[in-house]
Amino acid sequence: MHEDGNGGGRGDGSAVNGSGVNQPEVLALERELTVLLRRARANQGEMAREVHPDLESSAYGLLVRLGECGGQRATELAAYIGVGKATMSRQLRALEDLGLVAREPDPADGRAWLITLTPEGQARVGRVREARRARYARRLADWDPREVTELARLLHELNRGMER
């Protein structure tokens, strides 16, 4: 069993209270996540420009979400991305103007609209995502596939934990 700095077991949640936040593993995790997130933000900007030169970096995530989940209401997208209705409306207008998304009536509620990728949006996002996966494959080519699988599993667990 791994022990905390006070000599006790960590099963009691002590890693997240008191001095636990300064444990070496928590500090290392914070440092590595900071680097990863900084690089991810920079990459998101590059990917957005690859989709369309006028696309805002923050809108790239919307396009990916629509590509993965299909049509969604603006309120669902805003909640997922973590922005307000006004910001979402502005981003969606810009994406419509670029020809990347369209609004269509929600079959479940004729008063509501679903936002979907246009065929052009699907093609552009698909090309960029495929290129990104190819970059990952090249950068991880010397990793054991089990390590890649484990990294994906751990990141999934981290993401699930962040939703709580």
Coordinates of C-alpha atoms in Angstrom, one line a residue:
M1 CA 0.0 0.0 0.0
H2 CA 1.3 3.5 -0.9
E3 CA 1.5 5.8 2.1
D4 CA 1.0 9.5 2.5
G5 CA 3.6 11.8 4.1
N6 CA 2.2 11.2 7.5
G7 CA 2.7 7.4 7.4
G8 CA -0.9 6.5 7.1
G9 CA -2.8 4.8 4.2
R10 CA -4.4 6.8 1.5
G11 CA -7.7 5.0 1.5
D12 CA -9.3 7.7 3.6
G13 CA -9.0 10.5 0.9
S14 CA -6.2 12.2 2.7
A15 CA -4.5 12.9 -0.6
V16 CA -7.0 15.7 -1.3
N17 CA -7.1 17.5 2.0
G18 CA -4.6 19.2 4.2
S19 CA -1.0 18.6 3.1
G20 CA -2.0 15.9 0.6
V21 CA -2.2 18.4 -2.3
N22 CA 1.6 18.9 -2.0
Q23 CA 2.4 15.2 -2.3
P24 CA 5.0 14.6 -5.1
E25 CA 2.6 12.5 -7.2
V26 CA -0.1 15.3 -7.1
L27 CA 2.5 18.0 -7.9
A28 CA 3.9 15.9 -10.8
L29 CA 0.3 15.3 -12.1
E30 CA -0.4 19.0 -12.0
R31 CA 2.8 19.9 -13.8
E32 CA 2.2 17.3 -16.6
L33 CA -1.5 18.2 -17.1
T34 CA -0.5 21.9 -17.3
V35 CA 1.9 21.1 -20.1
L36 CA -0.6 18.8 -21.8
L37 CA -3.4 21.3 -21.7
R38 CA -1.2 24.2 -22.9
R39 CA -0.1 22.0 -25.9
A40 CA -3.7 20.9 -26.5
R41 CA -4.9 24.6 -26.6
A42 CA -2.2 25.4 -29.1
N43 CA -3.1 22.3 -31.2
Q44 CA -6.8 23.2 -31.1
G45 CA -6.0 26.6 -32.6
E46 CA -4.0 24.9 -35.4
M47 CA -6.7 22.3 -36.0
A48 CA -9.4 25.1 -36.1
R49 CA -7.4 26.9 -38.8
E50 CA -7.0 23.7 -40.8
V51 CA -10.8 23.3 -40.8
H52 CA -11.3 26.9 -41.9
P53 CA -8.9 29.9 -41.7
D54 CA -11.6 32.0 -40.1
L55 CA -12.6 29.4 -37.5
E56 CA -12.2 30.4 -33.9
S57 CA -10.2 28.0 -31.8
S58 CA -13.0 27.5 -29.3
A59 CA -15.4 26.5 -32.0
Y60 CA -13.4 23.5 -33.0
G61 CA -14.6 21.5 -30.0
L62 CA -18.2 22.2 -31.1
L63 CA -17.6 20.7 -34.5
V64 CA -15.9 17.6 -33.0
R65 CA -18.8 17.1 -30.7
L66 CA -21.3 17.4 -33.5
G67 CA -19.3 15.0 -35.6
E68 CA -19.2 12.4 -32.7
C69 CA -22.8 12.8 -31.5
G70 CA -24.8 14.1 -34.4
G71 CA -27.4 16.8 -34.2
Q72 CA -27.8 18.5 -30.9
R73 CA -29.7 21.5 -29.5
A74 CA -27.8 24.6 -28.8
T75 CA -28.5 24.3 -25.1
E76 CA -27.0 20.9 -25.0
L77 CA -23.9 22.1 -26.8
A78 CA -23.6 25.1 -24.5
A79 CA -23.8 22.8 -21.4
Y80 CA -21.2 20.4 -22.8
I81 CA -18.7 23.1 -23.8
G82 CA -19.4 25.1 -20.6
V83 CA -20.5 28.4 -22.2
G84 CA -23.6 30.6 -21.9
K85 CA -26.4 30.8 -24.4
A86 CA -25.2 34.1 -25.8
T87 CA -21.7 32.8 -26.5
M88 CA -23.1 29.6 -28.0
S89 CA -25.4 31.6 -30.3
R90 CA -22.6 33.8 -31.5
Q91 CA -20.4 30.8 -32.2
L92 CA -23.1 28.9 -34.0
R93 CA -23.9 32.0 -36.2
A94 CA -20.2 32.1 -37.1
L95 CA -20.2 28.4 -38.0
E96 CA -23.3 28.8 -40.1
D97 CA -21.8 31.7 -41.9
L98 CA -18.7 29.6 -42.7
G99 CA -21.0 26.8 -44.0
L100 CA -19.9 24.3 -41.4
V101 CA -23.2 23.8 -39.5
A102 CA -26.9 24.0 -40.2
R103 CA -30.0 24.2 -38.2
E104 CA -32.9 21.8 -38.7
P105 CA -36.1 21.2 -36.9
D106 CA -35.9 18.8 -34.0
P107 CA -38.1 15.8 -34.9
A108 CA -38.9 15.3 -31.2
D109 CA -40.0 18.9 -30.7
G110 CA -40.9 21.0 -33.7
R111 CA -40.3 24.2 -31.8
A112 CA -36.7 23.4 -31.2
W113 CA -33.7 23.2 -33.6
L114 CA -30.9 20.8 -33.9
I115 CA -27.5 21.9 -35.0
T116 CA -25.8 19.5 -37.4
L117 CA -22.6 19.5 -39.4
T118 CA -23.1 20.3 -43.1
P119 CA -21.5 17.9 -45.6
E120 CA -18.7 20.4 -46.0
G121 CA -18.3 20.6 -42.2
Q122 CA -18.2 16.8 -41.9
A123 CA -15.6 16.6 -44.6
R124 CA -13.3 19.3 -43.2
V125 CA -13.6 18.1 -39.6
G126 CA -13.0 14.5 -40.7
R127 CA -9.8 15.4 -42.6
V128 CA -8.4 17.3 -39.6
R129 CA -9.3 14.6 -37.1
E130 CA -7.7 11.9 -39.3
A131 CA -4.6 14.0 -39.6
R132 CA -4.5 14.4 -35.8
R133 CA -4.9 10.7 -35.2
A134 CA -2.0 10.1 -37.7
R135 CA 0.1 12.5 -35.7
Y136 CA -0.7 10.6 -32.5
A137 CA 0.1 7.3 -34.2
R138 CA 3.5 8.6 -35.3
R139 CA 4.3 10.0 -31.9
L140 CA 3.3 6.9 -30.1
A141 CA 4.7 4.4 -32.6
D142 CA 7.5 3.3 -30.2
W143 CA 5.1 2.8 -27.3
D144 CA 3.8 -0.7 -26.5
P145 CA 0.2 -0.8 -27.6
R146 CA -0.8 -1.9 -24.1
E147 CA 0.7 1.3 -22.7
V148 CA -1.4 3.4 -25.2
T149 CA -4.5 1.4 -24.1
E150 CA -3.7 2.0 -20.5
L151 CA -3.1 5.8 -21.0
A152 CA -6.4 6.0 -22.8
R153 CA -8.1 4.2 -19.9
L154 CA -6.5 6.4 -17.3
L155 CA -7.4 9.6 -19.2
H156 CA -11.0 8.3 -19.5
E157 CA -11.1 7.8 -15.7
L158 CA -9.6 11.2 -15.1
N159 CA -12.3 12.8 -17.4
R160 CA -15.1 10.9 -15.7
G161 CA -13.7 12.1 -12.3
M162 CA -13.7 15.7 -13.5
E163 CA -17.4 15.5 -14.4
R164 CA -18.3 14.9 -10.7

